[in-house]
PDB file of C-alpha atoms in Angstrom:
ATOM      1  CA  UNK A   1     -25.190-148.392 100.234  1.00  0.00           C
ATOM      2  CA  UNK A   2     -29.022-148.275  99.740  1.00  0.00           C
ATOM      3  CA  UNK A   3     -30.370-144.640  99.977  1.00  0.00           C
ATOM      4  CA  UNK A   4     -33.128-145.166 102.585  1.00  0.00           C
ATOM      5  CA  UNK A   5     -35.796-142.564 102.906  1.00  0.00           C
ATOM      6  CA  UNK A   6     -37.355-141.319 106.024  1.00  0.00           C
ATOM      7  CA  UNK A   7     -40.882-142.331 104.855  1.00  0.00           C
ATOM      8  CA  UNK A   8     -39.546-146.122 104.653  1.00  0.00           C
ATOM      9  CA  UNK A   9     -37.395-145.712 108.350  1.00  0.00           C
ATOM     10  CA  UNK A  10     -40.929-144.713 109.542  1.00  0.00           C
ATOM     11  CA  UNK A  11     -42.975-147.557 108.149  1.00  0.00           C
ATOM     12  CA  UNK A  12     -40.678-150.273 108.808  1.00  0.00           C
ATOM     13  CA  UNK A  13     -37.977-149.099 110.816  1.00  0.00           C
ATOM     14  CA  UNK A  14     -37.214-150.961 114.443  1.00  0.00           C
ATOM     15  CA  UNK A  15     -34.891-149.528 116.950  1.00  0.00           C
ATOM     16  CA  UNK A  16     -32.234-152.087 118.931  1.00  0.00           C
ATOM     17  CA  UNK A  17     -30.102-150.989 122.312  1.00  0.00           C
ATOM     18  CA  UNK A  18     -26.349-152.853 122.521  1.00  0.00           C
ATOM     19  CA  UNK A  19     -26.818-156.178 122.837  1.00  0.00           C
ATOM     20  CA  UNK A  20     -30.819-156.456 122.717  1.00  0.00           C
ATOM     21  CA  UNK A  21     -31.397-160.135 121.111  1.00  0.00           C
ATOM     22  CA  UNK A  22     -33.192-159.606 117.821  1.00  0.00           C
ATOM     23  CA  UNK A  23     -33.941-163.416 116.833  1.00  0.00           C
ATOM     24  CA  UNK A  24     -32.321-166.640 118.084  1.00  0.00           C
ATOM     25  CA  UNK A  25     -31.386-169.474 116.341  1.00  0.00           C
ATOM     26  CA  UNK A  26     -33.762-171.980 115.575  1.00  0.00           C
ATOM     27  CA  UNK A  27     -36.243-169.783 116.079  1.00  0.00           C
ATOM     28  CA  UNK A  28     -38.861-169.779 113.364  1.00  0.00           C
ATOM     29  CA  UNK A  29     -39.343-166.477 111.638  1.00  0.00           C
ATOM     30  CA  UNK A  30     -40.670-165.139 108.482  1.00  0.00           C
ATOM     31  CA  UNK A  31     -39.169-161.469 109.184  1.00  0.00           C
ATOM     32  CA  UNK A  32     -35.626-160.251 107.486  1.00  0.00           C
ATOM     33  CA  UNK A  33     -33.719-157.250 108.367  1.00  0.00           C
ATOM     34  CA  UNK A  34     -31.625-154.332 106.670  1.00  0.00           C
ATOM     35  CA  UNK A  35     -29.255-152.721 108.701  1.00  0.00           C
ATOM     36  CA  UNK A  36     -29.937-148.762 108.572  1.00  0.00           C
ATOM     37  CA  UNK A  37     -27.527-147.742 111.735  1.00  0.00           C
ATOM     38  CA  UNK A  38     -25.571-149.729 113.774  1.00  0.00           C
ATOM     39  CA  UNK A  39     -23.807-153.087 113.689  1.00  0.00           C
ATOM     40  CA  UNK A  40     -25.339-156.277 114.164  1.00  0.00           C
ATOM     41  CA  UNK A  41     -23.065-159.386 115.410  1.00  0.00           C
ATOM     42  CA  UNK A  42     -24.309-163.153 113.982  1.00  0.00           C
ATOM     43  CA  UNK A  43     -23.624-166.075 116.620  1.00  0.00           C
ATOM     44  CA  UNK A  44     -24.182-169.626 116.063  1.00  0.00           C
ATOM     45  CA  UNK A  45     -23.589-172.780 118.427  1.00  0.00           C
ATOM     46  CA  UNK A  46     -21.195-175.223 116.946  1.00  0.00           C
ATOM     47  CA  UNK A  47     -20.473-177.931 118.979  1.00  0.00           C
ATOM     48  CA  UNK A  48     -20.689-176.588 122.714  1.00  0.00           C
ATOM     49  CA  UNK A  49     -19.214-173.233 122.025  1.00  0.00           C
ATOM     50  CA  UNK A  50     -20.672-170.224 120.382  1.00  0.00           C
ATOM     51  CA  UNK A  51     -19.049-168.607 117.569  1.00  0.00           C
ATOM     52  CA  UNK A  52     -18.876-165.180 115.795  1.00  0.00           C
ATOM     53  CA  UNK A  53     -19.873-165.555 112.135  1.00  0.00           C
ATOM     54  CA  UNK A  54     -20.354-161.840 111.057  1.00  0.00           C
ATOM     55  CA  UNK A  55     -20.100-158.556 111.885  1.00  0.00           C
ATOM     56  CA  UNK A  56     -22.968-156.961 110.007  1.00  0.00           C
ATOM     57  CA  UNK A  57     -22.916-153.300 108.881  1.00  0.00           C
ATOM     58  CA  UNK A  58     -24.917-150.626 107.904  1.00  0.00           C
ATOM     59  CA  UNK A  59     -26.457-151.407 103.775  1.00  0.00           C
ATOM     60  CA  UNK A  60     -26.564-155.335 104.813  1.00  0.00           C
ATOM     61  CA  UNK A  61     -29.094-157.706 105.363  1.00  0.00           C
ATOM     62  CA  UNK A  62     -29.475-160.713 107.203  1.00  0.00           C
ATOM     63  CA  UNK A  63     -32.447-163.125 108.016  1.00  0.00           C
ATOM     64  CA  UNK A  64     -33.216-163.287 104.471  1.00  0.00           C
ATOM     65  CA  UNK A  65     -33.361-167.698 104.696  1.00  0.00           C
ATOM     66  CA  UNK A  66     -36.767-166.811 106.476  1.00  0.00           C
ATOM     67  CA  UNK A  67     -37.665-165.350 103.416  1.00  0.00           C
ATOM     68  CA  UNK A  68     -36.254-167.736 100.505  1.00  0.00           C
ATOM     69  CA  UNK A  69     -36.638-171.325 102.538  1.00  0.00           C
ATOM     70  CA  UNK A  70     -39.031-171.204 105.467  1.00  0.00           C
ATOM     71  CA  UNK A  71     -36.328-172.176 107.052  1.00  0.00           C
ATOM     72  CA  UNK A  72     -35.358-171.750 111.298  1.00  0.00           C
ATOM     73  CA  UNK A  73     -33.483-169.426 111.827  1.00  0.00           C
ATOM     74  CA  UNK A  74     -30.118-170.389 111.664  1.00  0.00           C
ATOM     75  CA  UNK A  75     -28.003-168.317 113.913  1.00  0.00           C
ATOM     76  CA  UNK A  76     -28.914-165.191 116.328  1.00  0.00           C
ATOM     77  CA  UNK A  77     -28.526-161.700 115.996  1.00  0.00           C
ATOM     78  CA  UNK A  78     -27.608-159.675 118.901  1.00  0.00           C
ATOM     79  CA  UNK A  79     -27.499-155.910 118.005  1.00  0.00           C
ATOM     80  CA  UNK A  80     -24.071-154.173 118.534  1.00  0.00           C
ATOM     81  CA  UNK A  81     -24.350-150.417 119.588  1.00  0.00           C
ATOM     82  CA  UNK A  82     -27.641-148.380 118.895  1.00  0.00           C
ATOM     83  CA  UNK A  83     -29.357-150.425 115.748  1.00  0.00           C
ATOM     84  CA  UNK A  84     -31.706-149.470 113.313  1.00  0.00           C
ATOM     85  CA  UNK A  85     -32.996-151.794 111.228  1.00  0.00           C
ATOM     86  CA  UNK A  86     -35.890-151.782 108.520  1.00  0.00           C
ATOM     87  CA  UNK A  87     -38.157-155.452 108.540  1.00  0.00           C
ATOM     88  CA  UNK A  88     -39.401-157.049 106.095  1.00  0.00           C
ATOM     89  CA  UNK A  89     -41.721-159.862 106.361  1.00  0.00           C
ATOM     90  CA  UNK A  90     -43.595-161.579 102.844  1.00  0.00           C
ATOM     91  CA  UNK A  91     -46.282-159.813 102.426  1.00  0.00           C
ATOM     92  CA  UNK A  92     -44.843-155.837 103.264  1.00  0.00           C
ATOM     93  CA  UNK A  93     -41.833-157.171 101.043  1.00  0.00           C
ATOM     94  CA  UNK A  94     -44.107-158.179  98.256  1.00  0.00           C
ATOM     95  CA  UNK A  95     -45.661-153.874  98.802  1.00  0.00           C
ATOM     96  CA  UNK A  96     -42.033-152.895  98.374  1.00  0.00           C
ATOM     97  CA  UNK A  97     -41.051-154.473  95.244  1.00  0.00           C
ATOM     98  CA  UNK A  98     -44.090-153.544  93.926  1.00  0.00           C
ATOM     99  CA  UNK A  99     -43.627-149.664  95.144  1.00  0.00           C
ATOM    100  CA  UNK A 100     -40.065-149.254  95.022  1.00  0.00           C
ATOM    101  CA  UNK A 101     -38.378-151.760  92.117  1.00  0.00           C
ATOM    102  CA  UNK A 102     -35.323-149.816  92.840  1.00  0.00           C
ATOM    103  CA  UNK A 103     -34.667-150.550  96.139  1.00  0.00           C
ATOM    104  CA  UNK A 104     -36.045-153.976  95.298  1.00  0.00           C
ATOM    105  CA  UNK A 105     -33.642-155.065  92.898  1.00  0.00           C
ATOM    106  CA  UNK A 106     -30.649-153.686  95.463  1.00  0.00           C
ATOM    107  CA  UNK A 107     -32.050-156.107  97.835  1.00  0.00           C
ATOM    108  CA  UNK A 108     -32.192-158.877  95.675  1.00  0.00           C
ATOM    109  CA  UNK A 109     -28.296-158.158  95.323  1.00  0.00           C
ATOM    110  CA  UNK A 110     -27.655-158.205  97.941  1.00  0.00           C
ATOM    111  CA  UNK A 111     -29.688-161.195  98.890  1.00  0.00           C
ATOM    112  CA  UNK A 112     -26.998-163.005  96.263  1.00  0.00           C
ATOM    113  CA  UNK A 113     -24.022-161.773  97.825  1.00  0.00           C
ATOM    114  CA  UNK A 114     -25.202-162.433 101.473  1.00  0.00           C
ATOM    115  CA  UNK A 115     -25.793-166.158 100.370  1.00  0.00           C
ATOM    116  CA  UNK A 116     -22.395-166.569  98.815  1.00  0.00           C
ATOM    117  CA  UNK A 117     -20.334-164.114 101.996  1.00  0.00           C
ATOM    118  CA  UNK A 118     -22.815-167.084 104.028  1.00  0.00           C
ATOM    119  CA  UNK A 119     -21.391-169.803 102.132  1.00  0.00           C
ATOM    120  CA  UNK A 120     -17.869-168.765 102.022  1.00  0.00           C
ATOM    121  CA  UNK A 121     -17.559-167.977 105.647  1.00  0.00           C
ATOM    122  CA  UNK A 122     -19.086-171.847 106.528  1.00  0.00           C
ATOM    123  CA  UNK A 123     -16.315-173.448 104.450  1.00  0.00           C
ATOM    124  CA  UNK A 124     -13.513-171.397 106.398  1.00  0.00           C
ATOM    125  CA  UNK A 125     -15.148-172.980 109.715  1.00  0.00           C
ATOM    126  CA  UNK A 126     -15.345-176.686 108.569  1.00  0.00           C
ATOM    127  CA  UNK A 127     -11.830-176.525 108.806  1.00  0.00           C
ATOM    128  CA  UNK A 128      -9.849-178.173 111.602  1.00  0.00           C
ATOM    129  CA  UNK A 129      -6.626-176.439 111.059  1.00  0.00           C
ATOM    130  CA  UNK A 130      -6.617-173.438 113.110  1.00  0.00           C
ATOM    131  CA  UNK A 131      -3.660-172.171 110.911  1.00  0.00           C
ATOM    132  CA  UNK A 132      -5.738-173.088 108.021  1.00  0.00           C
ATOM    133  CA  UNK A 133      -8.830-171.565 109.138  1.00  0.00           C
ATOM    134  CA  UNK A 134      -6.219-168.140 109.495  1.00  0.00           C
ATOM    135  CA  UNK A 135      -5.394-168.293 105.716  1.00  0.00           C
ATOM    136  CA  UNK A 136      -8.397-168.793 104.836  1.00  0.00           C
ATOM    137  CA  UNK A 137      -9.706-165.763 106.229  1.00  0.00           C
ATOM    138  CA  UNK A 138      -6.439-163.699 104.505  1.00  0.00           C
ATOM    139  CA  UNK A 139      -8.233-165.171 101.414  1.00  0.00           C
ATOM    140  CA  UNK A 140     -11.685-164.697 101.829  1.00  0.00           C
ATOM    141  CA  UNK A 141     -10.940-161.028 102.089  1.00  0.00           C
ATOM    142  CA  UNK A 142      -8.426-160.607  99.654  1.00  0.00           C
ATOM    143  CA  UNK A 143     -11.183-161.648  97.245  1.00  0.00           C
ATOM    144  CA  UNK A 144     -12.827-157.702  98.185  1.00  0.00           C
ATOM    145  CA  UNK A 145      -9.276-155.930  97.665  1.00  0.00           C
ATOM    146  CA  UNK A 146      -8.119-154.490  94.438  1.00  0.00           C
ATOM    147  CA  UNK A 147      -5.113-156.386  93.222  1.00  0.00           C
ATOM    148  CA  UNK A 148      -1.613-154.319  93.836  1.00  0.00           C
ATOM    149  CA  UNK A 149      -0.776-153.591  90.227  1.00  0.00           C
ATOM    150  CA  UNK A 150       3.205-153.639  91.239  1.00  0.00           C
ATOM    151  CA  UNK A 151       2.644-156.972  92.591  1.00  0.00           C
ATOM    152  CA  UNK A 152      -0.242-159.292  92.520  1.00  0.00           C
ATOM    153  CA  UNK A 153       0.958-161.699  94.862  1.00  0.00           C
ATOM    154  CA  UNK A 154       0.765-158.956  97.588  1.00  0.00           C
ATOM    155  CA  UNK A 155      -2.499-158.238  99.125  1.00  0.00           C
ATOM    156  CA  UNK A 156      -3.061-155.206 102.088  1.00  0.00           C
ATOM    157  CA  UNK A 157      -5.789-156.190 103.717  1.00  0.00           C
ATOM    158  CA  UNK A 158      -7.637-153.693 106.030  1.00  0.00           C
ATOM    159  CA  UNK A 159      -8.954-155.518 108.894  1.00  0.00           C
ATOM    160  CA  UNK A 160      -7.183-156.251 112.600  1.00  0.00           C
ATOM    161  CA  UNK A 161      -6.236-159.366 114.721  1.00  0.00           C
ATOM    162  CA  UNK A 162      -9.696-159.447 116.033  1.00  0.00           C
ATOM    163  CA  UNK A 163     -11.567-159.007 112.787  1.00  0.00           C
ATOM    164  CA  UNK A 164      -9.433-162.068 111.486  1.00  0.00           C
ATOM    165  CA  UNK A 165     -10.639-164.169 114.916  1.00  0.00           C
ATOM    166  CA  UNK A 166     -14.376-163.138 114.358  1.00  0.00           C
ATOM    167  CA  UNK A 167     -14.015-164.834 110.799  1.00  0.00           C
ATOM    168  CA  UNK A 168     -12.045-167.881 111.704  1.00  0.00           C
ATOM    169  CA  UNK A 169     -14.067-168.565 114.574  1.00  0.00           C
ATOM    170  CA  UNK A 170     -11.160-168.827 116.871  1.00  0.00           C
ATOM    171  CA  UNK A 171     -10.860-166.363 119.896  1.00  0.00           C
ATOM    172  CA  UNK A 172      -8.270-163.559 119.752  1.00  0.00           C
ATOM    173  CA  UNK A 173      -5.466-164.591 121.537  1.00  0.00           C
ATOM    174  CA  UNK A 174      -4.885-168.018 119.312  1.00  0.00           C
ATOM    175  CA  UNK A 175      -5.400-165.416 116.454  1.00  0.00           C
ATOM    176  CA  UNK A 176      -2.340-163.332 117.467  1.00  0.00           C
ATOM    177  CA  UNK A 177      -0.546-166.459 117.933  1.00  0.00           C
ATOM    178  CA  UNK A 178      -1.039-167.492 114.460  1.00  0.00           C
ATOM    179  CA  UNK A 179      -0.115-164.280 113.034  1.00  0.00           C
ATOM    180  CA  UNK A 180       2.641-164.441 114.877  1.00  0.00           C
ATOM    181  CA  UNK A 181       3.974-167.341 113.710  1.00  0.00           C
ATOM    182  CA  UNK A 182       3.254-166.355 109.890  1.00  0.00           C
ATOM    183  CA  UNK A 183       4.990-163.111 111.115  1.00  0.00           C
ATOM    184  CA  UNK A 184       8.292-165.284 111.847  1.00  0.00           C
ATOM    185  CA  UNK A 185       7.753-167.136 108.843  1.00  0.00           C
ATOM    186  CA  UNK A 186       8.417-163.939 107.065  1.00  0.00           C
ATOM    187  CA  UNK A 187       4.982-164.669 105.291  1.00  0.00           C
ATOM    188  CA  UNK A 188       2.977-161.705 106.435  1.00  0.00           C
ATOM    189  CA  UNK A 189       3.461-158.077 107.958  1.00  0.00           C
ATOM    190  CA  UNK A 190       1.423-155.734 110.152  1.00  0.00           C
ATOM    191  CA  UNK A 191       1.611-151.959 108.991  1.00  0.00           C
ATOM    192  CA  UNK A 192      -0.782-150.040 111.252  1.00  0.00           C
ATOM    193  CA  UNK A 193      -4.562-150.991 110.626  1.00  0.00           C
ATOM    194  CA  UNK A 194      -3.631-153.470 107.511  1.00  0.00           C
ATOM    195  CA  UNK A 195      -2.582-156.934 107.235  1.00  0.00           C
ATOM    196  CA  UNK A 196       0.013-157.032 104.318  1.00  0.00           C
ATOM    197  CA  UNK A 197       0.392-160.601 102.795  1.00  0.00           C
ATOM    198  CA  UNK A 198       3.383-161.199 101.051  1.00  0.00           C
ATOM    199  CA  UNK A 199       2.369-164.073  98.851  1.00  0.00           C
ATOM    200  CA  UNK A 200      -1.180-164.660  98.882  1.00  0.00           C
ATOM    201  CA  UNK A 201      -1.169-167.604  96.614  1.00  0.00           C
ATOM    202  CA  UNK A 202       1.170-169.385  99.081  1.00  0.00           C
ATOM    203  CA  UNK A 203      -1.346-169.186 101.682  1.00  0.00           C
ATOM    204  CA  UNK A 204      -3.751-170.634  98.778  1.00  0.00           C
ATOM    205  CA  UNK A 205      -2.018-173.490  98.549  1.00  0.00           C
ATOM    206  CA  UNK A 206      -1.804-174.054 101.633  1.00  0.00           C
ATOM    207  CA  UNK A 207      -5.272-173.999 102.963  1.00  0.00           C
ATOM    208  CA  UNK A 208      -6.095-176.203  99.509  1.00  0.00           C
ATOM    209  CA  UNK A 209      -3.347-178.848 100.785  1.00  0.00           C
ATOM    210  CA  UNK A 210      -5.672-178.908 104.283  1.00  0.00           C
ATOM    211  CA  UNK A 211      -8.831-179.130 102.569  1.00  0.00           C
ATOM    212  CA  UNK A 212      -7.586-182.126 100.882  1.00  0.00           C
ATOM    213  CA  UNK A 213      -5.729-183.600 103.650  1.00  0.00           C
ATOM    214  CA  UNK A 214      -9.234-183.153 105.469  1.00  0.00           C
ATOM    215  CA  UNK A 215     -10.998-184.674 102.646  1.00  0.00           C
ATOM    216  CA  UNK A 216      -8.520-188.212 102.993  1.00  0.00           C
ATOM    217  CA  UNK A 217      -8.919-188.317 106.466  1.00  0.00           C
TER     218      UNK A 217
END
C-alpha cells in the first residue's frame, strides 16, 4: 500500500459517488488513476454482453495503457462506493517522478503487475469452457497464496462464489453451479469465507487439457 500524503490527495485527488462513470471504453484518454478510497469495478463488452474484469482496490491503479500506448481506453470504470482517486496525466506524472522517486518507482510496480493481473485475467476469458474458465480462476489466485507447507497440493483460497464469477466472467448463479459440481466431485470444499482446493494441480491439468483442446479446434 502506497503511503499517500494529504498534500498529494489535495493536488490530484478526484472524488467519485457509487456508480459515477469515470471513463468508458474506447474512449480516448491520456489520464490514469490510483485508487486512494473506495473500490472501482472494470467492465468491458465482449460480444453483446458486458463483463466484470476487476474489482479494483484501494493501492491499485488502472488506466495506466493511456499512459504507456496512447491507446483507447479499453474497458470502463464505474466507481463502487465513495471513491477517491489521485490522476495522473503525462505531464503532472513526469512532476511526480521527478518530486517524489519514491512513490514513483511504487507506481512503476505496480504498473508491471497491473499489466501481467491484465494479461492473466484475458487468458481465463478466452476460454469457452465455463468449467474451465472456474479452474482457472482457483489458479489465478492460488498464484497470491502462500503454499500450505503440510500439503502443497492444497490451496485455501480467500475469496467467495461471487468473487470467483467476477473473474470468470460468468454470472453467479452458473458459478455456484460449477462449484457445486466440483463440490460432488469431492475436488473442492467451502469452509466459511475460503475456497479450499484439494488438489490444485488437478485443476491445472485440467484447464491445460482445454486450452489445448481449444487450440485443435
Amino acid at each position: 500500500m502506497l503511503n499517500i500524503s494529504d498534500s498529494l490527495i489535495e493536488r490530484f485527488g478526484k472524488r467519485y459517488k457509487d456508480q459515477d462513470v469515470i471513463f468508458c471504453e474506447y474512449e480516448p484518454g491520456d489520464t490514469f488513476y490510483l485508487i486512494n478510497a473506495g473500490r472501482v469495478q472494470i467492465v468491458k463488452i465482449m460480444g453483446d454482453i458486458e463483463k466484470t474484469i476487476d474489482i479494483l482496490e484501494p493501492g491499485e491503479i488502472f488506466g495506466e495503457m493511456a499512459i504507456l500506448e496512447e491507446a483507447p481506453r479499453s474497458a470502463t470504470a464505474i466507481a463502487v462506493g465513495n471513491v477517491v482517486t489521485l490522476e495522473f496525466n503525462r505531464e503532472n506524472f513526469m512532476v511526480l517522478m521527478q518530486g517524489n522517486p519514491q512513490i514513483a518507482l511504487k507506481l512503476l510496480k505496480l504498473f508491471t503487475k497491473r499489466i501481467y493481473d491484465q494479461k492473466r485475467r484475458f487468458m481465463i476469458l478466452t476460454l469457452d469452457d465455463i468449467d474451465a474458465k472456474v479452474a482457472d480462476v482457483f489458479l489465478m489466485l492460488s498464484e497470491k497464496e502462500q503454499p500450505n507447507t503440510l500439503d502443497p497440493d492444497v490451496v485455501e483460497i480467500d475469496a467467495s462464489v461471487d468473487d470467483i464469477a467476477h473473474w470468470a466472467g460468468i454470472p453467479p448463479d452458473k458459478c455456484r453451479k460449477v462449484i457445486d459440481h466440483f463440490k460432488r466431485q469431492d475436488r473442492m470444499g467451502l469452509e466459511g469465507n475460503k475456497i479450499v482446493i484439494k488438489n490444485i494441480n488437478d485443476f491445472a491439468r485440467f484447464v491445460a487439457s482445454k486450452r489445448k483442446q481449444h487450440s485443435e479446434d
